[in-house]
Amino acid sequence: MSGLRWHEKLIGGFRRTSDRLGENLTGLFARTTLDKDMLDEIEEALIVSDLGPATAGRIRERLADGRFERGLDEAGVRQVVADEIAKVLRPVAEPLEVDAFPRPQVILVIGVNGSGKTTTIAKLAHLFLEQDYGVMLAAGDTFRAAAIGQLKVWAERIGVSIVTGPEGGDAAGLVWDAVKQATATGIDVLIVDTAGRLQNKRELMDELAKIRRVLGRINPEAPHDVVLVLDATTGQNALSQIEVFREVAGVTGLVMTKLDGTARGGVLVAAAEKFQLPIHAIGVGEGMDDLRPFDADELARAIAGADPLPSGEGSG
């Protein structure tokens, strides 16, 4: 995807959050002084825009320390918001790197059913293929025939091999077979789908623990990544999912999907602030190229609705 098209998708994906922030800020700037009441109102506007209380509190302090006695306007506030969001996002903007030795790098992908997990696996595979890595998929969500079938369709569409088993089969055994096949055929990256049955945490925890034990017998470093897929349209509920999956599965990084303009994208900032887990990529549309690593400064400005940076001034 071209840089311009990605930027346009990014702006569109966070429009609901930036518009909501604008609506909440409108009317606050008729006054000439930035007093305590106005600071309180700005902080509340930031919180209801899903940025989270910690980030909102820091932005409030920054505005208070800035001595904006006169001339404060909405653009000025949005600039401060963008600056503070960028500070939160820069440390967590970490693309998935393929650096495992021996190969393959094993990536467990987890998330509740309906989060976009299967599609995200396909998009991650596409990203790795673009970097000339050999990729294999493993349909480890053996409890849902639909999940197995969907992943097979995606594997065929993007041109990668896939290891599947019968519905209700042993997920750990399937992963064992997949690692053996990936090793034998020189695959760089093995992406493993897993069950998303949070309604029974103990059963899910036991299954993931078994997969980990099996992987450990083949390669003590595996799984190299445990990536949680989050649906941005769930807003603050995404934070509770991180809590649970971190406990159940030992999450090492996040991917946030469905940032398509209807989502409450500010929750990305709240997640980064609260958990400081790497955010490997974000999804801003349905297309195969619509899942990408992100530039923290560019994303911060999209969320804040601030003017874009001049070309070449992002954080990388």
Short mmCIF file of N, CA, C and O in Angstrom, two decimals, residues 64-193:
data_model
loop_
_atom_site.label_atom_id
_atom_site.label_comp_id
_atom_site.label_asym_id
_atom_site.label_seq_id
_atom_site.Cartn_x
_atom_site.Cartn_y
_atom_site.Cartn_z
N ALA A 64 -1.83 22.80 32.05
CA ALA A 64 -1.73 23.68 33.21
C ALA A 64 -0.33 24.25 33.35
O ALA A 64 -0.14 25.43 33.68
N ASP A 65 0.68 23.42 33.07
CA ASP A 65 2.07 23.87 33.18
C ASP A 65 2.47 24.81 32.04
O ASP A 65 3.46 25.53 32.15
N GLY A 66 1.69 24.77 30.95
CA GLY A 66 2.06 25.55 29.78
C GLY A 66 1.78 27.03 29.90
O GLY A 66 2.20 27.82 29.06
N ARG A 67 1.06 27.43 30.95
CA ARG A 67 0.75 28.84 31.17
C ARG A 67 0.07 29.47 29.95
O ARG A 67 0.47 30.50 29.46
N PHE A 68 -0.99 28.77 29.49
CA PHE A 68 -1.72 29.29 28.33
C PHE A 68 -2.75 30.32 28.78
O PHE A 68 -3.95 30.12 28.66
N GLU A 69 -2.25 31.45 29.31
CA GLU A 69 -3.20 32.44 29.81
C GLU A 69 -4.06 33.02 28.70
O GLU A 69 -5.22 33.33 28.89
N ARG A 70 -3.47 33.16 27.49
CA ARG A 70 -4.23 33.76 26.40
C ARG A 70 -3.92 33.02 25.10
O ARG A 70 -2.84 32.45 24.93
N GLY A 71 -4.88 33.05 24.23
CA GLY A 71 -4.65 32.52 22.90
C GLY A 71 -4.79 31.01 22.77
O GLY A 71 -4.49 30.47 21.72
N LEU A 72 -5.25 30.30 23.82
CA LEU A 72 -5.45 28.86 23.69
C LEU A 72 -6.63 28.61 22.76
O LEU A 72 -7.69 29.22 22.89
N ASP A 73 -6.45 27.73 21.81
CA ASP A 73 -7.55 27.37 20.92
C ASP A 73 -7.58 25.86 20.76
O ASP A 73 -6.74 25.13 21.29
N GLU A 74 -8.57 25.39 20.02
CA GLU A 74 -8.74 23.95 19.87
C GLU A 74 -7.53 23.32 19.19
O GLU A 74 -7.09 22.23 19.57
N ALA A 75 -6.97 24.00 18.18
CA ALA A 75 -5.79 23.46 17.50
C ALA A 75 -4.62 23.31 18.47
O ALA A 75 -3.86 22.32 18.40
N GLY A 76 -4.47 24.28 19.39
CA GLY A 76 -3.40 24.19 20.37
C GLY A 76 -3.58 23.01 21.31
O GLY A 76 -2.61 22.31 21.64
N VAL A 77 -4.81 22.78 21.73
CA VAL A 77 -5.07 21.64 22.60
C VAL A 77 -4.82 20.33 21.85
O VAL A 77 -4.20 19.40 22.38
N ARG A 78 -5.29 20.25 20.61
CA ARG A 78 -5.06 19.04 19.82
C ARG A 78 -3.56 18.76 19.64
O ARG A 78 -3.14 17.60 19.64
N GLN A 79 -2.76 19.82 19.50
CA GLN A 79 -1.32 19.64 19.37
C GLN A 79 -0.73 19.03 20.64
O GLN A 79 0.09 18.10 20.59
N VAL A 80 -1.16 19.53 21.79
CA VAL A 80 -0.68 18.98 23.07
C VAL A 80 -1.15 17.54 23.22
O VAL A 80 -0.38 16.67 23.65
N VAL A 81 -2.41 17.26 22.84
CA VAL A 81 -2.93 15.90 22.91
C VAL A 81 -2.08 14.97 22.04
O VAL A 81 -1.68 13.88 22.46
N ALA A 82 -1.78 15.40 20.81
CA ALA A 82 -0.97 14.58 19.91
C ALA A 82 0.42 14.32 20.49
O ALA A 82 0.93 13.20 20.43
N ASP A 83 1.03 15.36 21.07
CA ASP A 83 2.37 15.21 21.65
C ASP A 83 2.37 14.17 22.77
O ASP A 83 3.27 13.31 22.85
N GLU A 84 1.36 14.24 23.64
CA GLU A 84 1.32 13.33 24.78
C GLU A 84 0.98 11.90 24.36
O GLU A 84 1.51 10.94 24.90
N ILE A 85 0.08 11.76 23.37
CA ILE A 85 -0.24 10.43 22.87
C ILE A 85 1.00 9.79 22.23
O ILE A 85 1.29 8.61 22.43
N ALA A 86 1.75 10.59 21.48
CA ALA A 86 2.97 10.07 20.85
C ALA A 86 3.96 9.56 21.90
O ALA A 86 4.62 8.53 21.69
N LYS A 87 4.06 10.24 23.02
CA LYS A 87 4.96 9.79 24.09
C LYS A 87 4.55 8.42 24.61
O LYS A 87 5.40 7.60 24.99
N VAL A 88 3.24 8.17 24.65
CA VAL A 88 2.73 6.87 25.12
C VAL A 88 2.99 5.78 24.08
O VAL A 88 3.35 4.65 24.41
N LEU A 89 2.79 6.13 22.80
CA LEU A 89 2.84 5.11 21.74
C LEU A 89 4.25 4.77 21.26
O LEU A 89 4.49 3.65 20.82
N ARG A 90 5.18 5.73 21.34
CA ARG A 90 6.52 5.46 20.80
C ARG A 90 7.18 4.21 21.40
O ARG A 90 7.74 3.40 20.67
N PRO A 91 7.14 4.03 22.73
CA PRO A 91 7.82 2.86 23.29
C PRO A 91 7.17 1.53 22.92
O PRO A 91 7.83 0.49 23.02
N VAL A 92 5.90 1.53 22.52
CA VAL A 92 5.21 0.26 22.26
C VAL A 92 5.06 -0.05 20.78
O VAL A 92 4.59 -1.13 20.41
N ALA A 93 5.42 0.87 19.90
CA ALA A 93 5.29 0.65 18.46
C ALA A 93 6.43 -0.26 18.00
O ALA A 93 7.51 0.20 17.64
N GLU A 94 6.20 -1.56 18.05
CA GLU A 94 7.24 -2.55 17.75
C GLU A 94 6.74 -3.56 16.73
O GLU A 94 5.95 -4.44 17.07
N PRO A 95 7.15 -3.47 15.49
CA PRO A 95 6.76 -4.48 14.51
C PRO A 95 7.27 -5.86 14.93
O PRO A 95 8.27 -5.98 15.64
N LEU A 96 6.54 -6.90 14.51
CA LEU A 96 7.01 -8.26 14.75
C LEU A 96 8.26 -8.52 13.91
O LEU A 96 8.24 -8.35 12.69
N GLU A 97 9.33 -8.91 14.56
CA GLU A 97 10.58 -9.19 13.86
C GLU A 97 10.83 -10.70 13.82
O GLU A 97 10.61 -11.40 14.81
N VAL A 98 11.30 -11.18 12.70
CA VAL A 98 11.62 -12.60 12.56
C VAL A 98 13.11 -12.77 12.84
O VAL A 98 13.95 -12.50 11.99
N ASP A 99 13.41 -13.19 14.06
CA ASP A 99 14.82 -13.30 14.46
C ASP A 99 15.13 -14.61 15.18
O ASP A 99 16.20 -14.77 15.76
N ALA A 100 14.18 -15.55 15.14
CA ALA A 100 14.39 -16.81 15.85
C ALA A 100 15.44 -17.67 15.15
O ALA A 100 15.52 -17.70 13.92
N PHE A 101 16.25 -18.34 15.94
CA PHE A 101 17.18 -19.34 15.43
C PHE A 101 17.30 -20.44 16.47
O PHE A 101 17.57 -20.15 17.62
N PRO A 102 17.08 -21.69 16.09
CA PRO A 102 16.73 -22.13 14.73
C PRO A 102 15.30 -21.75 14.35
O PRO A 102 14.48 -21.50 15.20
N ARG A 103 15.06 -21.73 13.05
CA ARG A 103 13.72 -21.51 12.52
C ARG A 103 12.89 -22.78 12.76
O ARG A 103 13.45 -23.86 12.89
N PRO A 104 11.55 -22.68 12.76
CA PRO A 104 10.76 -21.49 12.48
C PRO A 104 10.53 -20.64 13.74
O PRO A 104 10.66 -21.13 14.86
N GLN A 105 10.20 -19.39 13.52
CA GLN A 105 9.68 -18.56 14.59
C GLN A 105 8.21 -18.91 14.76
O GLN A 105 7.43 -18.87 13.80
N VAL A 106 7.84 -19.29 15.97
CA VAL A 106 6.46 -19.73 16.24
C VAL A 106 5.69 -18.59 16.90
O VAL A 106 6.08 -18.09 17.96
N ILE A 107 4.60 -18.18 16.25
CA ILE A 107 3.76 -17.09 16.75
C ILE A 107 2.40 -17.67 17.09
O ILE A 107 1.66 -18.11 16.19
N LEU A 108 2.05 -17.72 18.36
CA LEU A 108 0.70 -18.10 18.78
C LEU A 108 -0.18 -16.86 18.69
O LEU A 108 0.16 -15.80 19.24
N VAL A 109 -1.32 -16.97 18.01
CA VAL A 109 -2.26 -15.86 17.90
C VAL A 109 -3.50 -16.21 18.70
O VAL A 109 -4.12 -17.26 18.48
N ILE A 110 -3.84 -15.34 19.64
CA ILE A 110 -4.95 -15.60 20.55
C ILE A 110 -5.94 -14.44 20.48
O ILE A 110 -5.64 -13.37 19.96
N GLY A 111 -7.13 -14.67 21.02
CA GLY A 111 -8.16 -13.64 21.02
C GLY A 111 -9.53 -14.27 21.07
O GLY A 111 -9.71 -15.44 20.71
N VAL A 112 -10.52 -13.50 21.52
CA VAL A 112 -11.87 -14.04 21.61
C VAL A 112 -12.43 -14.26 20.21
O VAL A 112 -12.06 -13.58 19.25
N ASN A 113 -13.33 -15.22 20.11
CA ASN A 113 -13.99 -15.47 18.84
C ASN A 113 -14.73 -14.20 18.40
O ASN A 113 -15.41 -13.56 19.20
N GLY A 114 -14.56 -13.83 17.14
CA GLY A 114 -15.20 -12.63 16.63
C GLY A 114 -14.32 -11.40 16.64
O GLY A 114 -14.73 -10.34 16.18
N SER A 115 -13.10 -11.52 17.14
CA SER A 115 -12.19 -10.37 17.22
C SER A 115 -11.50 -10.07 15.90
O SER A 115 -10.81 -9.06 15.77
N GLY A 116 -11.67 -10.96 14.92
CA GLY A 116 -10.95 -10.80 13.66
C GLY A 116 -9.65 -11.58 13.65
O GLY A 116 -8.76 -11.32 12.83
N LYS A 117 -9.55 -12.56 14.52
CA LYS A 117 -8.30 -13.30 14.71
C LYS A 117 -7.85 -14.03 13.44
O LYS A 117 -6.69 -13.93 13.04
N THR A 118 -8.78 -14.76 12.82
CA THR A 118 -8.40 -15.56 11.65
C THR A 118 -7.96 -14.66 10.49
O THR A 118 -6.94 -14.92 9.82
N THR A 119 -8.70 -13.60 10.25
CA THR A 119 -8.34 -12.67 9.18
C THR A 119 -7.00 -12.00 9.48
O THR A 119 -6.18 -11.79 8.58
N THR A 120 -6.78 -11.67 10.75
CA THR A 120 -5.51 -11.05 11.15
C THR A 120 -4.34 -11.98 10.90
O THR A 120 -3.26 -11.55 10.46
N ILE A 121 -4.53 -13.27 11.15
CA ILE A 121 -3.46 -14.25 10.87
C ILE A 121 -3.09 -14.20 9.39
O ILE A 121 -1.91 -14.18 9.02
N ALA A 122 -4.10 -14.14 8.54
CA ALA A 122 -3.84 -14.08 7.09
C ALA A 122 -3.09 -12.80 6.73
O ALA A 122 -2.15 -12.81 5.92
N LYS A 123 -3.48 -11.69 7.35
CA LYS A 123 -2.83 -10.41 7.04
C LYS A 123 -1.39 -10.38 7.56
O LYS A 123 -0.50 -9.82 6.91
N LEU A 124 -1.16 -10.98 8.72
CA LEU A 124 0.22 -11.08 9.23
C LEU A 124 1.07 -11.95 8.30
O LEU A 124 2.22 -11.61 8.00
N ALA A 125 0.48 -13.05 7.84
CA ALA A 125 1.20 -13.91 6.91
C ALA A 125 1.55 -13.13 5.64
O ALA A 125 2.67 -13.24 5.11
N HIS A 126 0.62 -12.34 5.16
CA HIS A 126 0.85 -11.52 3.97
C HIS A 126 2.01 -10.54 4.20
O HIS A 126 2.86 -10.34 3.32
N LEU A 127 2.04 -9.93 5.39
CA LEU A 127 3.13 -9.01 5.73
C LEU A 127 4.48 -9.72 5.67
O LEU A 127 5.45 -9.18 5.13
N PHE A 128 4.55 -10.92 6.23
CA PHE A 128 5.81 -11.66 6.23
C PHE A 128 6.20 -12.10 4.82
O PHE A 128 7.39 -12.08 4.46
N LEU A 129 5.21 -12.48 4.03
CA LEU A 129 5.49 -12.84 2.64
C LEU A 129 6.09 -11.67 1.88
O LEU A 129 7.00 -11.85 1.06
N GLU A 130 5.60 -10.48 2.14
CA GLU A 130 6.15 -9.28 1.50
C GLU A 130 7.62 -9.08 1.85
O GLU A 130 8.36 -8.45 1.10
N GLN A 131 8.02 -9.59 3.02
CA GLN A 131 9.41 -9.47 3.44
C GLN A 131 10.24 -10.70 3.03
O GLN A 131 11.36 -10.88 3.51
N ASP A 132 9.65 -11.52 2.16
CA ASP A 132 10.33 -12.70 1.60
C ASP A 132 10.60 -13.79 2.61
O ASP A 132 11.57 -14.56 2.46
N TYR A 133 9.77 -13.88 3.64
CA TYR A 133 9.87 -15.00 4.57
C TYR A 133 8.95 -16.13 4.12
O TYR A 133 7.87 -15.88 3.57
N GLY A 134 9.39 -17.35 4.39
CA GLY A 134 8.51 -18.49 4.18
C GLY A 134 7.55 -18.63 5.34
O GLY A 134 7.97 -18.59 6.50
N VAL A 135 6.26 -18.80 5.05
CA VAL A 135 5.23 -18.78 6.08
C VAL A 135 4.37 -20.05 6.00
O VAL A 135 4.03 -20.52 4.91
N MET A 136 4.03 -20.57 7.18
CA MET A 136 3.09 -21.69 7.28
C MET A 136 2.06 -21.34 8.36
O MET A 136 2.39 -20.67 9.34
N LEU A 137 0.83 -21.81 8.15
CA LEU A 137 -0.23 -21.61 9.14
C LEU A 137 -0.58 -22.95 9.79
O LEU A 137 -0.43 -24.01 9.18
N ALA A 138 -1.06 -22.87 11.04
CA ALA A 138 -1.54 -24.06 11.73
C ALA A 138 -2.91 -23.75 12.32
O ALA A 138 -3.06 -22.77 13.07
N ALA A 139 -3.91 -24.57 11.98
CA ALA A 139 -5.29 -24.33 12.41
C ALA A 139 -5.50 -24.95 13.79
O ALA A 139 -6.14 -25.99 13.94
N GLY A 140 -4.97 -24.27 14.81
CA GLY A 140 -5.00 -24.81 16.16
C GLY A 140 -6.29 -24.58 16.91
O GLY A 140 -6.45 -25.06 18.03
N ASP A 141 -7.24 -23.83 16.32
CA ASP A 141 -8.57 -23.69 16.94
C ASP A 141 -9.41 -24.87 16.46
O ASP A 141 -10.29 -24.74 15.61
N THR A 142 -9.12 -26.04 17.02
CA THR A 142 -9.74 -27.28 16.54
C THR A 142 -11.18 -27.44 17.02
O THR A 142 -11.86 -28.38 16.60
N PHE A 143 -11.63 -26.57 17.90
CA PHE A 143 -12.98 -26.71 18.43
C PHE A 143 -14.04 -26.12 17.51
O PHE A 143 -15.23 -26.32 17.71
N ARG A 144 -13.62 -25.37 16.49
CA ARG A 144 -14.59 -24.73 15.60
C ARG A 144 -14.26 -25.11 14.16
O ARG A 144 -13.23 -24.68 13.61
N ALA A 145 -15.13 -25.89 13.57
CA ALA A 145 -14.92 -26.27 12.17
C ALA A 145 -14.86 -25.04 11.28
O ALA A 145 -14.10 -25.00 10.31
N ALA A 146 -15.65 -24.01 11.61
CA ALA A 146 -15.66 -22.80 10.81
C ALA A 146 -14.31 -22.11 10.82
O ALA A 146 -13.87 -21.57 9.80
N ALA A 147 -13.63 -22.14 11.97
CA ALA A 147 -12.30 -21.52 12.07
C ALA A 147 -11.29 -22.26 11.20
O ALA A 147 -10.46 -21.65 10.52
N ILE A 148 -11.38 -23.59 11.21
CA ILE A 148 -10.46 -24.39 10.38
C ILE A 148 -10.71 -24.11 8.91
O ILE A 148 -9.78 -23.86 8.13
N GLY A 149 -11.99 -24.11 8.52
CA GLY A 149 -12.33 -23.88 7.12
C GLY A 149 -11.94 -22.49 6.65
O GLY A 149 -11.41 -22.33 5.54
N GLN A 150 -12.17 -21.50 7.49
CA GLN A 150 -11.83 -20.12 7.12
C GLN A 150 -10.34 -19.96 6.93
O GLN A 150 -9.87 -19.31 5.98
N LEU A 151 -9.54 -20.56 7.84
CA LEU A 151 -8.09 -20.42 7.73
C LEU A 151 -7.57 -21.14 6.49
O LEU A 151 -6.63 -20.67 5.84
N LYS A 152 -8.18 -22.27 6.12
CA LYS A 152 -7.78 -22.99 4.90
C LYS A 152 -8.03 -22.12 3.67
O LYS A 152 -7.20 -22.06 2.75
N VAL A 153 -9.17 -21.42 3.66
CA VAL A 153 -9.48 -20.53 2.53
C VAL A 153 -8.44 -19.43 2.42
O VAL A 153 -7.93 -19.12 1.33
N TRP A 154 -8.09 -18.84 3.57
CA TRP A 154 -7.09 -17.76 3.56
C TRP A 154 -5.73 -18.27 3.11
O TRP A 154 -5.02 -17.61 2.35
N ALA A 155 -5.34 -19.45 3.59
CA ALA A 155 -4.04 -20.01 3.22
C ALA A 155 -3.96 -20.20 1.70
O ALA A 155 -2.94 -19.87 1.07
N GLU A 156 -5.04 -20.71 1.12
CA GLU A 156 -5.06 -20.90 -0.33
C GLU A 156 -5.00 -19.56 -1.05
O GLU A 156 -4.31 -19.41 -2.05
N ARG A 157 -5.73 -18.58 -0.51
CA ARG A 157 -5.81 -17.28 -1.18
C ARG A 157 -4.45 -16.58 -1.22
O ARG A 157 -4.09 -15.95 -2.21
N ILE A 158 -3.70 -16.67 -0.12
CA ILE A 158 -2.42 -15.95 -0.08
C ILE A 158 -1.24 -16.83 -0.49
O ILE A 158 -0.11 -16.35 -0.61
N GLY A 159 -1.51 -18.13 -0.70
CA GLY A 159 -0.48 -19.01 -1.24
C GLY A 159 0.51 -19.52 -0.22
O GLY A 159 1.71 -19.58 -0.51
N VAL A 160 0.02 -19.93 0.97
CA VAL A 160 0.91 -20.53 1.96
C VAL A 160 0.36 -21.89 2.35
O VAL A 160 -0.83 -22.17 2.20
N SER A 161 1.24 -22.74 2.88
CA SER A 161 0.80 -24.06 3.32
C SER A 161 0.15 -23.96 4.70
O SER A 161 0.39 -23.03 5.46
N ILE A 162 -0.69 -24.96 5.00
CA ILE A 162 -1.41 -24.96 6.28
C ILE A 162 -1.50 -26.39 6.79
O ILE A 162 -1.62 -27.34 6.01
N VAL A 163 -1.39 -26.52 8.11
CA VAL A 163 -1.55 -27.81 8.77
C VAL A 163 -2.88 -27.79 9.50
O VAL A 163 -3.14 -26.89 10.30
N THR A 164 -3.73 -28.75 9.19
CA THR A 164 -5.05 -28.84 9.83
C THR A 164 -5.26 -30.24 10.39
O THR A 164 -4.54 -31.18 10.05
N GLY A 165 -6.27 -30.35 11.22
CA GLY A 165 -6.66 -31.63 11.78
C GLY A 165 -8.16 -31.70 11.86
O GLY A 165 -8.86 -30.76 11.49
N PRO A 166 -8.69 -32.78 12.40
CA PRO A 166 -10.14 -32.91 12.50
C PRO A 166 -10.72 -31.97 13.57
O PRO A 166 -10.04 -31.60 14.52
N GLU A 167 -12.00 -31.61 13.38
CA GLU A 167 -12.67 -30.81 14.40
C GLU A 167 -12.67 -31.59 15.72
O GLU A 167 -12.93 -32.79 15.75
N GLY A 168 -12.33 -30.89 16.80
CA GLY A 168 -12.29 -31.52 18.11
C GLY A 168 -11.00 -32.28 18.38
O GLY A 168 -10.83 -32.91 19.42
N GLY A 169 -10.05 -32.20 17.44
CA GLY A 169 -8.78 -32.91 17.61
C GLY A 169 -7.88 -32.24 18.63
O GLY A 169 -8.18 -31.17 19.17
N ASP A 170 -6.74 -32.88 18.88
CA ASP A 170 -5.78 -32.39 19.87
C ASP A 170 -4.96 -31.24 19.29
O ASP A 170 -4.16 -31.45 18.36
N ALA A 171 -5.17 -30.03 19.81
CA ALA A 171 -4.49 -28.85 19.28
C ALA A 171 -2.98 -28.95 19.46
O ALA A 171 -2.21 -28.58 18.57
N ALA A 172 -2.54 -29.45 20.61
CA ALA A 172 -1.10 -29.54 20.87
C ALA A 172 -0.43 -30.51 19.90
O ALA A 172 0.67 -30.26 19.40
N GLY A 173 -1.10 -31.62 19.61
CA GLY A 173 -0.54 -32.56 18.66
C GLY A 173 -0.44 -31.97 17.27
O GLY A 173 0.52 -32.21 16.54
N LEU A 174 -1.45 -31.17 16.90
CA LEU A 174 -1.42 -30.51 15.59
C LEU A 174 -0.26 -29.53 15.51
O LEU A 174 0.43 -29.46 14.49
N VAL A 175 -0.03 -28.80 16.58
CA VAL A 175 1.08 -27.83 16.60
C VAL A 175 2.42 -28.56 16.51
O VAL A 175 3.34 -28.11 15.81
N TRP A 176 2.53 -29.69 17.17
CA TRP A 176 3.74 -30.52 17.06
C TRP A 176 4.01 -30.89 15.60
O TRP A 176 5.13 -30.71 15.09
N ASP A 177 2.96 -31.38 14.94
CA ASP A 177 3.11 -31.76 13.53
C ASP A 177 3.50 -30.55 12.69
O ASP A 177 4.34 -30.65 11.77
N ALA A 178 2.90 -29.40 12.97
CA ALA A 178 3.18 -28.20 12.19
C ALA A 178 4.63 -27.76 12.34
O ALA A 178 5.28 -27.39 11.35
N VAL A 179 5.14 -27.79 13.55
CA VAL A 179 6.53 -27.39 13.77
C VAL A 179 7.48 -28.36 13.05
O VAL A 179 8.47 -27.93 12.43
N LYS A 180 7.16 -29.63 13.13
CA LYS A 180 8.00 -30.63 12.43
C LYS A 180 8.01 -30.37 10.93
O LYS A 180 9.08 -30.39 10.27
N GLN A 181 6.82 -30.10 10.37
CA GLN A 181 6.75 -29.84 8.93
C GLN A 181 7.47 -28.54 8.56
O GLN A 181 8.17 -28.47 7.55
N ALA A 182 7.27 -27.51 9.39
CA ALA A 182 7.91 -26.22 9.11
C ALA A 182 9.43 -26.34 9.15
O ALA A 182 10.13 -25.76 8.32
N THR A 183 9.92 -27.11 10.12
CA THR A 183 11.37 -27.30 10.25
C THR A 183 11.91 -28.06 9.05
O THR A 183 12.95 -27.70 8.47
N ALA A 184 11.20 -29.10 8.66
CA ALA A 184 11.67 -29.95 7.56
C ALA A 184 11.68 -29.22 6.23
O ALA A 184 12.49 -29.53 5.34
N THR A 185 10.77 -28.25 6.07
CA THR A 185 10.66 -27.56 4.77
C THR A 185 11.30 -26.18 4.77
O THR A 185 11.16 -25.43 3.80
N GLY A 186 12.00 -25.83 5.85
CA GLY A 186 12.74 -24.57 5.88
C GLY A 186 11.86 -23.33 6.01
O GLY A 186 12.21 -22.25 5.52
N ILE A 187 10.73 -23.47 6.69
CA ILE A 187 9.82 -22.34 6.89
C ILE A 187 10.40 -21.38 7.93
O ILE A 187 10.96 -21.81 8.95
N ASP A 188 10.24 -20.09 7.69
CA ASP A 188 10.75 -19.07 8.63
C ASP A 188 9.77 -18.78 9.76
O ASP A 188 10.17 -18.58 10.90
N VAL A 189 8.47 -18.70 9.42
CA VAL A 189 7.46 -18.26 10.39
C VAL A 189 6.29 -19.23 10.39
O VAL A 189 5.69 -19.49 9.34
N LEU A 190 5.96 -19.75 11.56
CA LEU A 190 4.78 -20.58 11.74
C LEU A 190 3.79 -19.80 12.59
O LEU A 190 4.08 -19.47 13.75
N ILE A 191 2.62 -19.51 12.01
CA ILE A 191 1.59 -18.76 12.74
C ILE A 191 0.48 -19.72 13.14
O ILE A 191 -0.11 -20.39 12.29
N VAL A 192 0.22 -19.79 14.43
CA VAL A 192 -0.70 -20.79 14.99
C VAL A 192 -1.97 -20.11 15.49
O VAL A 192 -1.92 -19.25 16.38
N ASP A 193 -3.11 -20.50 14.92
CA ASP A 193 -4.40 -20.06 15.45
C ASP A 193 -4.69 -20.87 16.72
O ASP A 193 -4.28 -22.03 16.84
#
